[in-house]
Amino acid sequence: MKSKTNNAAKFMEKLARKSLEVAAESRCMYIYHQPKMPTDLKKFKK
């Protein structure tokens, strides 16, 4: 059971990191401006 929990946690971590990466590379599609990006988010850019 612990293995399933560990796999789920790894999957969720990868999903969260990829979401951060995509958010760091894009702008808001509903508002046509780029809000000020937090400095911690800049380290996730490619």
PDB file of C-alpha atoms in Angstrom, residues 1-8:
ATOM      1  CA  MET A   1       0.000   0.000   0.000  1.00  0.00           C
ATOM      2  CA  LYS A   2       2.886   2.357   0.755  1.00  0.00           C
ATOM      3  CA  SER A   3       4.210   1.867  -2.785  1.00  0.00           C
ATOM      4  CA  LYS A   4       0.895   3.027  -4.269  1.00  0.00           C
ATOM      5  CA  THR A   5       0.909   6.084  -2.024  1.00  0.00           C
ATOM      6  CA  ASN A   6       4.507   6.846  -2.962  1.00  0.00           C
ATOM      7  CA  ASN A   7       3.732   6.531  -6.689  1.00  0.00           C
ATOM      8  CA  ALA A   8       0.731   8.824  -6.320  1.00  0.00           C
TER       9      ALA A   8
END
